[in-house]
Short mmCIF file of C-alpha atoms and ligand atoms in Angstrom, two decimals:
data_model
loop_
_atom_site.label_atom_id
_atom_site.label_comp_id
_atom_site.label_asym_id
_atom_site.label_seq_id
_atom_site.Cartn_x
_atom_site.Cartn_y
_atom_site.Cartn_z
CA MET A 239 -0.14 0.03 -0.14
CA ILE A 240 2.60 2.40 0.74
CA SER A 241 4.68 1.51 -1.81
CA SER A 242 1.89 2.34 -4.02
CA ASN A 243 1.18 5.81 -3.46
CA VAL A 244 5.00 6.64 -2.98
CA VAL A 245 4.72 5.23 -6.92
CA LEU A 246 2.10 6.90 -7.59
CA LEU A 247 3.26 10.57 -5.99
CA SER A 248 6.38 9.87 -7.29
CA LEU A 249 4.66 8.91 -10.80
CA LEU A 250 2.36 12.86 -10.27
CA ALA A 251 5.65 14.81 -9.87
CA VAL A 252 6.73 13.24 -13.30
CA THR A 253 3.89 14.48 -14.74
CA VAL A 254 3.72 17.54 -13.75
CA THR A 255 6.94 18.40 -13.54
CA CYS A 256 6.53 18.07 -18.01
CA GLU A 257 3.51 19.70 -17.63
CA ASP A 258 5.33 22.79 -16.44
CA LEU A 259 8.35 22.94 -19.19
CA ASP A 260 5.95 22.01 -22.07
CA PHE A 261 5.20 25.84 -23.60
CA PRO A 262 1.63 26.89 -24.41
CA PRO A 263 0.24 25.61 -27.86
CA GLY A 264 1.40 28.00 -30.84
CA PHE A 265 4.25 29.25 -28.90
CA GLN A 266 6.41 30.00 -31.73
CA PHE A 267 10.76 29.37 -31.86
CA GLY A 268 12.94 30.89 -34.31
CA ALA A 269 16.39 32.46 -34.82
CA ALA A 270 18.06 35.11 -35.53
CA SER A 271 20.93 36.94 -37.62
CA ALA A 272 21.76 40.45 -39.23
CA ALA A 273 23.23 41.06 -42.79
CA TYR A 274 26.21 42.97 -41.71
CA GLN A 275 26.97 40.02 -39.27
CA VAL A 276 26.00 37.14 -42.35
CA GLU A 277 25.59 38.33 -45.24
CA GLY A 278 29.21 40.11 -46.71
CA ALA A 279 29.38 40.26 -50.48
CA TRP A 280 29.92 43.99 -48.96
CA ASN A 281 30.88 45.47 -52.71
CA VAL A 282 29.20 43.02 -54.81
CA SER A 283 27.17 44.57 -57.99
CA ASP A 284 25.46 47.68 -57.07
CA LYS A 285 25.70 47.65 -52.97
CA SER A 286 26.94 51.10 -52.00
CA GLU A 287 29.57 51.74 -48.47
CA ASN A 288 27.83 51.63 -45.58
CA ILE A 289 28.68 52.57 -41.66
CA TRP A 290 30.13 49.32 -40.67
CA ASP A 291 32.16 49.15 -43.78
CA ARG A 292 33.82 52.22 -43.79
CA LEU A 293 34.41 51.51 -39.80
CA VAL A 294 36.14 48.57 -40.10
CA ARG A 295 38.84 50.03 -42.46
CA ASP A 296 39.18 53.73 -41.32
CA LYS A 297 39.75 52.26 -37.61
CA PRO A 298 40.27 48.47 -37.49
CA GLU A 299 41.75 48.80 -34.08
CA LEU A 300 37.57 49.35 -31.87
CA ILE A 301 38.00 45.18 -34.03
CA ALA A 302 39.92 42.97 -31.56
CA ASP A 303 40.69 40.41 -33.93
CA ARG A 304 40.88 43.11 -36.48
CA SER A 305 38.15 41.34 -38.48
CA THR A 306 35.82 43.03 -41.18
CA GLY A 307 31.67 41.66 -42.29
CA ASP A 308 33.46 41.68 -45.96
CA VAL A 309 32.40 37.58 -46.58
CA ALA A 310 31.59 36.84 -42.70
CA CYS A 311 29.39 33.57 -42.88
CA ASP A 312 29.15 34.43 -47.34
CA SER A 313 25.74 34.58 -46.47
CA TYR A 314 24.78 36.40 -49.72
CA HIS A 315 25.78 32.76 -52.49
CA LEU A 316 25.36 30.15 -49.56
CA TRP A 317 21.49 31.63 -48.66
CA ARG A 318 20.34 28.03 -49.41
CA ARG A 319 23.01 26.66 -46.33
CA ASP A 320 21.01 29.05 -44.21
CA VAL A 321 17.61 27.89 -45.21
CA GLU A 322 17.70 24.32 -44.92
CA MET A 323 19.78 25.20 -41.27
CA THR A 324 16.56 26.97 -40.50
CA ALA A 325 14.82 23.94 -42.09
CA ASP A 326 16.96 21.57 -39.52
CA LEU A 327 16.47 22.63 -36.42
CA GLY A 328 11.76 22.94 -37.76
CA LEU A 329 12.27 26.45 -36.65
CA HIS A 330 9.21 27.95 -36.93
CA PHE A 331 10.39 32.00 -37.92
CA TYR A 332 13.82 32.86 -39.06
CA ARG A 333 14.64 36.36 -38.29
CA ILE A 334 16.85 38.06 -40.96
CA SER A 335 18.00 41.74 -41.50
CA ILE A 336 17.95 44.08 -45.03
CA ALA A 337 20.87 46.17 -45.61
CA TRP A 338 19.25 49.24 -46.29
CA THR A 339 22.23 49.72 -49.49
CA ARG A 340 21.96 47.06 -51.17
CA LEU A 341 18.73 47.05 -51.53
CA LEU A 342 18.64 50.76 -51.77
CA PRO A 343 22.35 51.79 -53.28
CA ASN A 344 21.61 55.05 -52.89
CA GLY A 345 20.44 54.74 -49.83
CA PHE A 346 16.69 56.69 -51.03
CA ALA A 347 13.85 55.54 -53.12
CA ASN A 348 14.70 56.57 -56.49
CA LYS A 349 16.47 53.44 -57.12
CA ILE A 350 15.75 49.64 -56.63
CA SER A 351 19.42 46.69 -56.87
CA GLU A 352 17.93 44.61 -58.55
CA ASP A 353 20.47 42.09 -56.91
CA GLY A 354 19.20 43.18 -54.06
CA LEU A 355 15.98 42.71 -54.60
CA ASN A 356 16.54 39.40 -56.54
CA TYR A 357 18.51 38.35 -53.11
CA TYR A 358 15.44 39.28 -50.53
CA ASN A 359 13.28 36.84 -52.91
CA ASN A 360 15.17 34.16 -52.49
CA VAL A 361 15.51 34.30 -49.82
CA ILE A 362 12.21 34.75 -48.07
CA ASP A 363 10.65 32.32 -50.62
CA GLY A 364 13.14 29.78 -49.86
CA LEU A 365 12.10 30.18 -46.19
CA LEU A 366 7.88 29.96 -47.25
CA GLU A 367 9.36 27.21 -49.53
CA LYS A 368 9.71 24.99 -46.46
CA GLY A 369 7.56 26.28 -44.02
CA ILE A 370 9.64 28.54 -42.18
CA GLN A 371 7.72 32.01 -41.42
CA PRO A 372 10.63 35.58 -42.02
CA MET A 373 10.56 37.63 -39.11
CA VAL A 374 12.52 40.92 -41.30
CA THR A 375 14.18 43.49 -39.78
CA LEU A 376 14.71 46.75 -41.51
CA TYR A 377 17.79 48.65 -39.70
CA HIS A 378 20.33 46.84 -37.74
CA TRP A 379 22.88 49.54 -37.35
CA ASP A 380 24.55 49.35 -41.83
CA LEU A 381 22.86 52.57 -42.15
CA PRO A 382 23.95 54.19 -45.98
CA GLN A 383 26.96 56.06 -45.06
CA SER A 384 25.82 58.72 -48.52
CA LEU A 385 23.15 59.28 -45.35
CA GLN A 386 25.15 59.36 -43.18
CA ASP A 387 27.24 62.46 -44.78
CA LEU A 388 24.06 63.97 -44.04
CA GLY A 389 24.10 63.43 -40.60
CA GLY A 390 23.23 60.17 -39.79
CA TRP A 391 20.15 59.55 -36.94
CA THR A 392 21.06 63.00 -35.23
CA ASN A 393 19.54 64.13 -38.96
CA PRO A 394 15.28 64.85 -37.91
CA LEU A 395 15.13 64.23 -42.27
CA ILE A 396 15.72 60.47 -41.33
CA VAL A 397 12.48 59.98 -40.25
CA ASN A 398 10.99 60.76 -44.11
CA TRP A 399 14.34 58.89 -45.08
CA PHE A 400 13.60 55.12 -43.18
CA GLY A 401 10.70 56.17 -43.90
CA ASN A 402 10.32 55.97 -47.87
CA TYR A 403 13.07 53.03 -47.86
CA ALA A 404 10.31 51.62 -44.97
CA ARG A 405 7.62 51.73 -48.14
CA ILE A 406 9.87 49.52 -50.70
CA ALA A 407 10.33 47.12 -48.73
CA PHE A 408 6.03 46.55 -47.58
CA SER A 409 5.85 47.22 -50.98
CA LEU A 410 8.47 44.41 -52.39
CA PHE A 411 7.99 41.66 -49.43
CA GLY A 412 5.17 42.12 -47.86
CA ASP A 413 2.57 39.71 -49.18
CA ARG A 414 5.68 37.89 -47.27
CA VAL A 415 6.41 38.85 -44.92
CA LYS A 416 3.70 39.37 -41.75
CA THR A 417 5.68 40.86 -38.93
CA TRP A 418 8.42 43.40 -39.00
CA ILE A 419 10.18 44.77 -37.06
CA THR A 420 11.56 48.66 -38.20
CA ILE A 421 14.61 49.30 -35.94
CA ASN A 422 16.99 46.55 -34.19
CA GLU A 423 18.24 47.87 -29.99
CA PRO A 424 18.03 52.08 -30.47
CA LEU A 425 20.12 51.86 -27.37
CA ILE A 426 22.96 50.05 -28.73
CA MET A 427 22.85 52.12 -32.53
CA CYS A 428 22.34 55.65 -30.44
CA ASP A 429 24.14 55.09 -26.90
CA VAL A 430 27.08 52.76 -27.64
CA PRO A 431 28.41 54.67 -30.83
CA TYR A 432 27.89 58.57 -29.35
CA ASN A 433 28.94 58.15 -25.75
CA THR A 434 31.69 55.60 -26.43
CA GLY A 435 32.63 55.63 -30.18
CA SER A 436 33.19 52.04 -30.66
CA MET A 437 30.90 51.28 -33.05
CA ALA A 438 29.47 53.01 -36.36
CA PRO A 439 29.33 56.56 -36.66
CA ALA A 440 31.61 56.50 -33.71
CA ILE A 441 31.13 60.11 -33.60
CA VAL A 442 31.88 61.02 -29.52
CA ASN A 443 29.34 62.66 -28.46
CA PRO A 444 27.29 61.85 -24.83
CA ASP A 445 25.61 65.43 -24.34
CA VAL A 446 23.72 66.24 -27.49
CA GLY A 447 24.26 63.68 -30.84
CA ALA A 448 22.67 60.40 -28.70
CA HIS A 449 20.15 61.82 -27.81
CA LEU A 450 19.18 63.18 -31.00
CA CYS A 451 20.04 59.69 -32.52
CA ALA A 452 17.11 58.41 -29.61
CA LYS A 453 14.35 60.94 -30.66
CA ASN A 454 14.52 60.62 -34.87
CA VAL A 455 14.80 56.67 -34.12
CA LEU A 456 11.13 56.73 -32.31
CA MET A 457 10.05 59.24 -34.88
CA ALA A 458 11.85 57.05 -37.68
CA HIS A 459 9.40 54.17 -36.79
CA ALA A 460 6.25 55.10 -35.81
CA LYS A 461 7.09 56.96 -39.00
CA ALA A 462 7.46 53.14 -40.75
CA TRP A 463 4.88 51.68 -38.32
CA ARG A 464 2.09 54.67 -39.80
CA ILE A 465 2.89 54.00 -43.43
CA TYR A 466 2.47 50.44 -42.63
CA ASP A 467 -0.58 50.87 -40.60
CA LYS A 468 -2.36 52.74 -43.63
CA GLU A 469 -1.25 51.80 -46.41
CA PHE A 470 -0.39 48.17 -45.78
CA ARG A 471 -1.75 46.37 -43.05
CA PRO A 472 -5.38 46.19 -44.54
CA LYS A 473 -4.25 44.12 -47.90
CA TYR A 474 -1.09 42.35 -45.80
CA HIS A 475 -2.34 41.68 -41.96
CA GLY A 476 0.99 42.01 -40.72
CA GLU A 477 2.69 43.48 -37.13
CA LEU A 478 5.43 45.76 -36.36
CA SER A 479 6.88 46.39 -33.80
CA LEU A 480 10.87 48.58 -32.43
CA ALA A 481 13.41 45.78 -30.92
CA ASN A 482 14.45 47.57 -27.67
CA HIS A 483 18.16 45.73 -25.72
CA LEU A 484 17.03 45.78 -22.69
CA ILE A 485 19.36 44.65 -19.66
CA TRP A 486 17.75 44.65 -16.46
CA TYR A 487 18.72 46.83 -13.63
CA GLU A 488 18.33 44.98 -9.98
CA PRO A 489 19.29 47.50 -6.80
CA PHE A 490 23.14 46.68 -5.16
CA THR A 491 21.83 47.26 -1.93
CA PRO A 492 17.77 47.81 -0.83
CA GLU A 493 18.43 51.96 -0.39
CA ASP A 494 19.06 51.36 -3.96
CA GLU A 495 15.58 50.68 -4.84
CA GLU A 496 14.99 54.62 -6.46
CA ILE A 497 18.35 54.98 -8.64
CA THR A 498 17.42 51.88 -9.72
CA GLU A 499 13.37 52.69 -10.95
CA THR A 500 15.47 55.91 -12.17
CA ALA A 501 18.40 54.15 -14.52
CA ARG A 502 15.29 51.60 -15.71
CA GLU A 503 13.28 54.30 -17.03
CA TYR A 504 16.24 56.66 -18.47
CA MET A 505 17.07 52.05 -19.96
CA ALA A 506 14.16 50.95 -21.73
CA GLY A 507 11.60 54.27 -20.87
CA ARG A 508 12.97 56.65 -22.78
CA TYR A 509 12.47 53.87 -25.92
CA SER A 510 9.24 52.45 -24.53
CA HIS A 511 7.13 55.09 -22.60
CA PRO A 512 6.76 57.42 -26.06
CA ILE A 513 5.58 53.80 -27.99
CA TYR A 514 3.74 52.06 -24.89
CA SER A 515 3.23 53.83 -22.36
CA LYS A 516 -1.23 55.21 -22.13
CA GLU A 517 0.63 59.08 -21.93
CA GLY A 518 3.65 59.15 -24.28
CA GLY A 519 6.63 61.47 -24.53
CA TRP A 520 9.47 60.90 -22.50
CA PRO A 521 9.63 59.52 -19.24
CA PRO A 522 8.54 62.43 -17.04
CA VAL A 523 11.74 61.71 -14.11
CA ILE A 524 14.10 61.43 -16.94
CA GLU A 525 13.04 64.87 -18.89
CA LYS A 526 13.51 65.95 -15.41
CA ILE A 527 16.85 65.26 -14.48
CA MET A 528 18.34 65.74 -18.19
CA ALA A 529 16.57 69.41 -18.46
CA GLU A 530 18.46 69.61 -15.61
CA ASN A 531 21.63 68.42 -15.95
CA SER A 532 21.76 70.11 -18.99
CA LYS A 533 21.51 73.27 -17.72
CA ALA A 534 24.20 72.17 -14.85
CA LYS A 535 26.43 71.71 -17.52
CA GLY A 536 26.06 75.43 -19.04
CA TYR A 537 23.68 74.49 -22.14
CA SER A 538 20.93 76.80 -23.33
CA GLU A 539 17.59 74.36 -23.69
CA SER A 540 17.85 70.52 -22.48
CA ASN A 541 19.96 68.05 -24.62
CA LEU A 542 16.83 65.17 -24.52
CA PRO A 543 15.06 67.00 -27.61
CA ALA A 544 11.99 67.94 -26.94
CA PHE A 545 8.36 66.58 -28.46
CA THR A 546 5.99 68.15 -30.00
CA LYS A 547 2.81 67.88 -28.67
CA GLU A 548 1.96 66.61 -32.37
CA GLU A 549 5.12 64.32 -32.12
CA ILE A 550 3.86 62.55 -28.86
CA GLU A 551 0.45 61.61 -31.08
CA PHE A 552 2.65 60.85 -33.86
CA VAL A 553 5.06 58.03 -31.75
CA ARG A 554 2.26 57.03 -28.89
CA GLY A 555 0.32 53.25 -29.67
CA THR A 556 2.98 52.50 -32.94
CA PHE A 557 3.40 48.76 -32.33
CA ASP A 558 1.65 45.14 -32.30
CA PHE A 559 3.44 43.69 -30.20
CA TYR A 560 6.65 44.85 -27.40
CA ALA A 561 9.74 43.00 -28.79
CA VAL A 562 12.18 42.08 -25.89
CA ASN A 563 16.14 41.50 -26.30
CA HIS A 564 17.81 40.38 -23.55
CA TYR A 565 21.09 39.25 -22.67
CA THR A 566 22.54 40.33 -18.81
CA SER A 567 21.41 41.95 -16.05
CA ARG A 568 23.49 44.78 -14.14
CA LEU A 569 23.40 45.85 -10.16
CA ILE A 570 22.66 49.97 -9.71
CA ARG A 571 23.94 52.17 -6.79
CA ARG A 572 24.10 55.72 -6.35
CA ALA A 573 27.54 57.70 -7.05
CA LYS A 574 29.83 58.41 -4.09
CA GLU A 575 30.68 61.61 -3.88
CA GLY A 576 32.93 62.23 -6.74
CA GLU A 577 33.06 59.01 -8.14
CA GLU A 578 33.95 58.65 -12.05
CA PHE A 579 31.68 57.25 -14.41
CA GLY A 580 32.22 54.81 -16.91
CA ALA A 581 30.56 55.28 -20.39
CA PHE A 582 27.00 54.37 -20.88
CA PRO A 583 25.09 51.92 -20.80
CA LEU A 584 27.35 49.25 -20.93
CA SER A 585 29.39 50.55 -17.76
CA ASP A 586 27.65 52.85 -16.07
CA VAL A 587 24.52 55.29 -15.83
CA PRO A 588 25.67 58.96 -15.53
CA ASP A 589 23.31 60.86 -16.21
CA VAL A 590 21.10 59.88 -13.46
CA GLY A 591 23.87 59.53 -10.79
CA ALA A 592 24.54 55.51 -11.13
CA LYS A 593 27.48 52.80 -11.01
CA TYR A 594 27.44 49.45 -12.32
CA GLU A 595 27.88 46.55 -10.37
CA ILE A 596 28.19 42.59 -11.38
CA ASN A 597 26.77 40.15 -9.04
CA PRO A 598 29.52 37.93 -8.20
CA ASP A 599 27.52 35.57 -8.56
CA TRP A 600 26.80 36.01 -12.14
CA LYS A 601 28.92 34.15 -14.42
CA PRO A 602 30.95 36.24 -16.82
CA THR A 603 30.96 34.98 -20.47
CA THR A 604 33.10 35.61 -23.34
CA SER A 605 31.78 38.95 -23.71
CA SER A 606 32.93 41.45 -21.61
CA TRP A 607 29.35 42.73 -21.09
CA PHE A 608 27.84 39.69 -20.84
CA PHE A 609 26.95 38.27 -17.19
CA VAL A 610 24.72 35.09 -17.04
CA TYR A 611 21.36 35.51 -14.69
CA PRO A 612 18.27 33.92 -16.23
CA GLU A 613 15.92 35.36 -13.44
CA GLY A 614 16.62 38.60 -14.99
CA LEU A 615 14.69 37.58 -18.09
CA ARG A 616 11.32 37.10 -16.88
CA ASN A 617 11.65 40.14 -14.14
CA GLN A 618 12.58 42.40 -17.45
CA ILE A 619 9.16 40.95 -18.65
CA VAL A 620 6.63 42.06 -15.82
CA TRP A 621 8.37 44.99 -15.17
CA LEU A 622 7.03 46.62 -19.37
CA ARG A 623 3.93 44.82 -17.90
CA GLU A 624 3.50 46.90 -15.15
CA GLN A 625 4.73 50.23 -16.89
CA TYR A 626 2.78 50.04 -20.59
CA GLY A 627 0.34 47.07 -19.74
CA ASP A 628 -0.68 43.91 -20.54
CA MET A 629 -0.03 43.20 -25.12
CA LYS A 630 2.15 40.59 -26.64
CA PHE A 631 5.32 40.21 -26.24
CA ILE A 632 8.17 38.46 -28.56
CA VAL A 633 11.37 37.50 -27.08
CA THR A 634 13.13 38.64 -30.69
CA GLU A 635 17.02 37.87 -29.06
CA ASN A 636 18.32 36.42 -26.22
CA GLY A 637 21.49 33.82 -26.46
CA TYR A 638 25.03 32.92 -25.14
CA ALA A 639 28.34 34.22 -26.42
CA ARG A 640 31.55 31.49 -25.85
CA LEU A 641 34.56 30.72 -27.91
CA LYS A 642 34.70 28.43 -30.95
CA GLY A 643 33.93 24.32 -29.94
CA LEU A 644 30.29 22.18 -30.79
CA ASP A 645 30.59 21.03 -27.68
CA ASP A 646 28.89 23.77 -26.63
CA THR A 647 26.62 22.58 -23.44
CA ASP A 648 27.44 25.37 -20.93
CA ARG A 649 24.94 27.74 -23.94
CA ILE A 650 22.42 24.39 -24.15
CA GLU A 651 22.40 25.14 -19.92
CA TYR A 652 21.93 29.04 -20.72
CA TYR A 653 18.64 28.42 -23.28
CA THR A 654 17.38 26.01 -20.38
CA GLU A 655 17.65 28.30 -17.65
CA TYR A 656 16.69 31.90 -20.07
CA LEU A 657 13.60 29.67 -21.32
CA LYS A 658 12.45 28.26 -17.42
CA GLN A 659 12.11 32.34 -17.03
CA VAL A 660 10.17 32.77 -19.94
CA LEU A 661 7.10 30.04 -19.04
CA ARG A 662 7.57 31.43 -15.12
CA ALA A 663 6.29 34.25 -17.29
CA ILE A 664 3.71 32.74 -19.10
CA LYS A 665 1.77 30.45 -16.06
CA GLU A 666 3.32 32.76 -13.39
CA ASP A 667 3.05 36.00 -13.69
CA GLY A 668 0.15 35.97 -16.62
CA VAL A 669 2.08 38.03 -18.99
CA ASN A 670 1.55 37.28 -23.04
CA ILE A 671 4.54 35.73 -24.82
CA THR A 672 3.88 34.10 -27.88
CA GLY A 673 7.51 33.67 -29.36
CA TYR A 674 11.14 33.51 -28.53
CA THR A 675 14.44 33.43 -30.82
CA THR A 676 17.28 32.28 -30.29
CA TRP A 677 21.07 34.86 -30.84
CA SER A 678 22.39 33.46 -33.51
CA LEU A 679 20.88 30.90 -36.00
CA MET A 680 25.10 30.81 -37.01
CA ASP A 681 28.75 31.83 -35.35
CA ASN A 682 28.83 35.32 -37.29
CA PHE A 683 29.90 38.82 -37.08
CA GLU A 684 30.16 40.18 -33.51
CA TRP A 685 30.68 44.30 -33.92
CA GLY A 686 33.55 45.48 -31.74
CA ASP A 687 34.76 41.37 -31.13
CA GLY A 688 35.18 39.80 -34.88
CA TYR A 689 34.69 36.67 -34.59
CA ASN A 690 36.82 35.43 -31.46
CA SER A 691 32.98 35.83 -29.27
CA ARG A 692 30.57 32.82 -31.03
CA PHE A 693 26.90 32.77 -30.81
CA GLY A 694 26.01 30.28 -32.64
CA LEU A 695 23.77 27.13 -32.74
CA TYR A 696 25.97 25.96 -36.31
CA GLU A 697 29.55 26.61 -36.02
CA VAL A 698 31.44 28.30 -39.17
CA ASP A 699 34.09 27.76 -39.92
CA PHE A 700 35.58 31.17 -41.09
CA THR A 701 38.89 30.24 -42.11
CA SER A 702 37.42 27.73 -45.14
CA PRO A 703 36.56 29.45 -48.73
CA GLU A 704 33.10 27.13 -48.21
CA ARG A 705 32.31 28.93 -44.73
CA THR A 706 31.82 25.79 -43.69
CA ARG A 707 28.32 24.73 -40.69
CA THR A 708 28.29 22.56 -37.88
CA PRO A 709 25.99 22.32 -35.85
CA LYS A 710 26.82 22.47 -32.49
CA ALA A 711 25.04 20.57 -29.73
CA SER A 712 23.29 23.16 -29.04
CA ALA A 713 21.67 22.63 -32.17
CA GLU A 714 20.31 19.58 -31.46
CA PHE A 715 19.31 20.31 -28.20
CA TYR A 716 16.77 23.81 -30.01
CA LYS A 717 15.88 21.19 -32.55
CA LYS A 718 14.75 18.68 -30.02
CA LEU A 719 12.78 20.93 -27.64
CA ILE A 720 11.39 22.73 -30.40
CA GLN A 721 9.78 19.17 -31.30
CA ARG A 722 9.29 18.41 -28.38
CA HIS A 723 7.47 21.68 -27.89
CA SER A 724 8.54 21.82 -24.07
CA LEU A 725 12.28 22.30 -21.88
CA ASN A 726 11.82 18.50 -21.56
CA VAL A 727 13.58 17.45 -23.60
CA ASP A 728 15.07 14.15 -22.39
C1 GBH B 250 22.54 42.50 -30.29
O1 GBH B 250 23.26 43.20 -29.58
C2 GBH B 250 22.36 42.64 -31.45
O2 GBH B 250 21.58 43.20 -31.94
C3 GBH B 250 23.15 41.61 -32.19
O3 GBH B 250 23.35 41.98 -33.64
C4 GBH B 250 24.12 41.25 -31.51
O4 GBH B 250 24.90 40.08 -31.86
C5 GBH B 250 24.14 39.98 -30.11
O5 GBH B 250 23.56 41.90 -29.29
C6 GBH B 250 25.07 40.23 -29.15
O6 GBH B 250 26.03 40.84 -29.11
O7 GBH B 250 31.31 44.60 -28.77
O8 GBH B 250 32.28 46.69 -28.09
O9 GBH B 250 31.58 46.69 -29.96
C7 GBH B 250 23.38 43.42 -27.94
C8 GBH B 250 24.58 44.27 -27.50
C9 GBH B 250 26.25 45.15 -29.61
C10 GBH B 250 26.64 44.47 -26.60
C11 GBH B 250 27.05 45.29 -29.16
C12 GBH B 250 27.76 45.34 -27.04
C13 GBH B 250 29.55 46.94 -28.41
C14 GBH B 250 30.92 46.77 -27.85
N1 GBH B 250 26.16 44.71 -28.25
N2 GBH B 250 28.66 45.41 -28.27
S1 GBH B 250 31.94 46.25 -28.92
#
């Protein structure tokens, strides 16, 4: 009797665990890449130069191994193999980005490249033939150099330039692409280049440049969303959002709760509040701090460019879901008197007087900015839901950096732990998360880290002309996970 009860109980326990690790029906799994990081073919046909093509030539010292994306994974020629990999994994969707300069060599809408158009048609059709949905990012940091020469993201005219590019992409691919990301990670494309100079266009101007870029990016996103909404949604019924890079902040000590919340508004709020909040515009606390800081530095107006009433309305509500790119977390504390700051966002948050700390329990990775803290993903998404209300969330990037090697059990552990947190957010917090995307399908050009730090499910041999792709242990794991629709893969 006792022993049969024990058997029954343990059976029950096993069933419960299985159930807990299952994803809701309809939950979708994907993988991501981005044009500059994988395509190569930097100067084939009529493709023109972008700001990364320029940076790797002008400032090779900014790339750890002095490498470039000139060839990268050569996906421009090897896209059939990429499609085959997505099919082998059984992905529901594959997130790619369009290289603006490959489609519109002038940057402007007056000329569409035939070869560029063919390339993206091939990839999109190739995926659809295998039953894989393309998710397409319009802008993943590779601005046409011709537009950079006119001020790039600091020139408010880019709102129209981007809008015109977006309209062309929607009209060429919108019949087949149903999920669009307008712009990838304003935090990384505005704050990193203008605060540190470590990414393109590498113009150090933290007081003014970063914030001009921020406002124009939000306006450009809204422009593209509104163009889609009016001209394309009625016939294509797709969904659009902006992808935000979110670093989760927790207080270093209980006294740091308030400054941590302010830092969250600076990091996540600046790129979310204007779009997702009911009232729109910059987060009020950040508007106030920026006005005070600018005054203290002797400027005659706030460095955070104001939104007019019309602009607030223009940006507010321009989303169909919230796209979360998440990797890592930080502890936040108030800076001590006279303490020096590192640059935002990868070291400190000087504008709000906050310093970063790392919890010694968080495992480091091969990327200097990246420490593992799985709960950060759940906490971040729950925070966003608290701030902006219930909406649909898609994790559009999450992944793990390590050195070369096929036996990447640490990556499997990373995915397992972060996905457990996704499940808890869905099941315990009731957040509507409908999809998850691994960064990345394959090893690729990791910006300033070059080819040293690797994120792929597939290893790429960058020394072979064929850029041979080989599945890592994590690819087998992800494939099984998708098949079973559960983290219970053993
Ligand atoms: C995401 O950015 C990107 O969307 C993706 O392109 C990227 O490959 C992936 O995550 C992994 O990093 O290395 O000196 O140039 C995440 C943000 C981008 C943070 C690049 C730090 C900038 C410093 N990371 N990096 S450097």
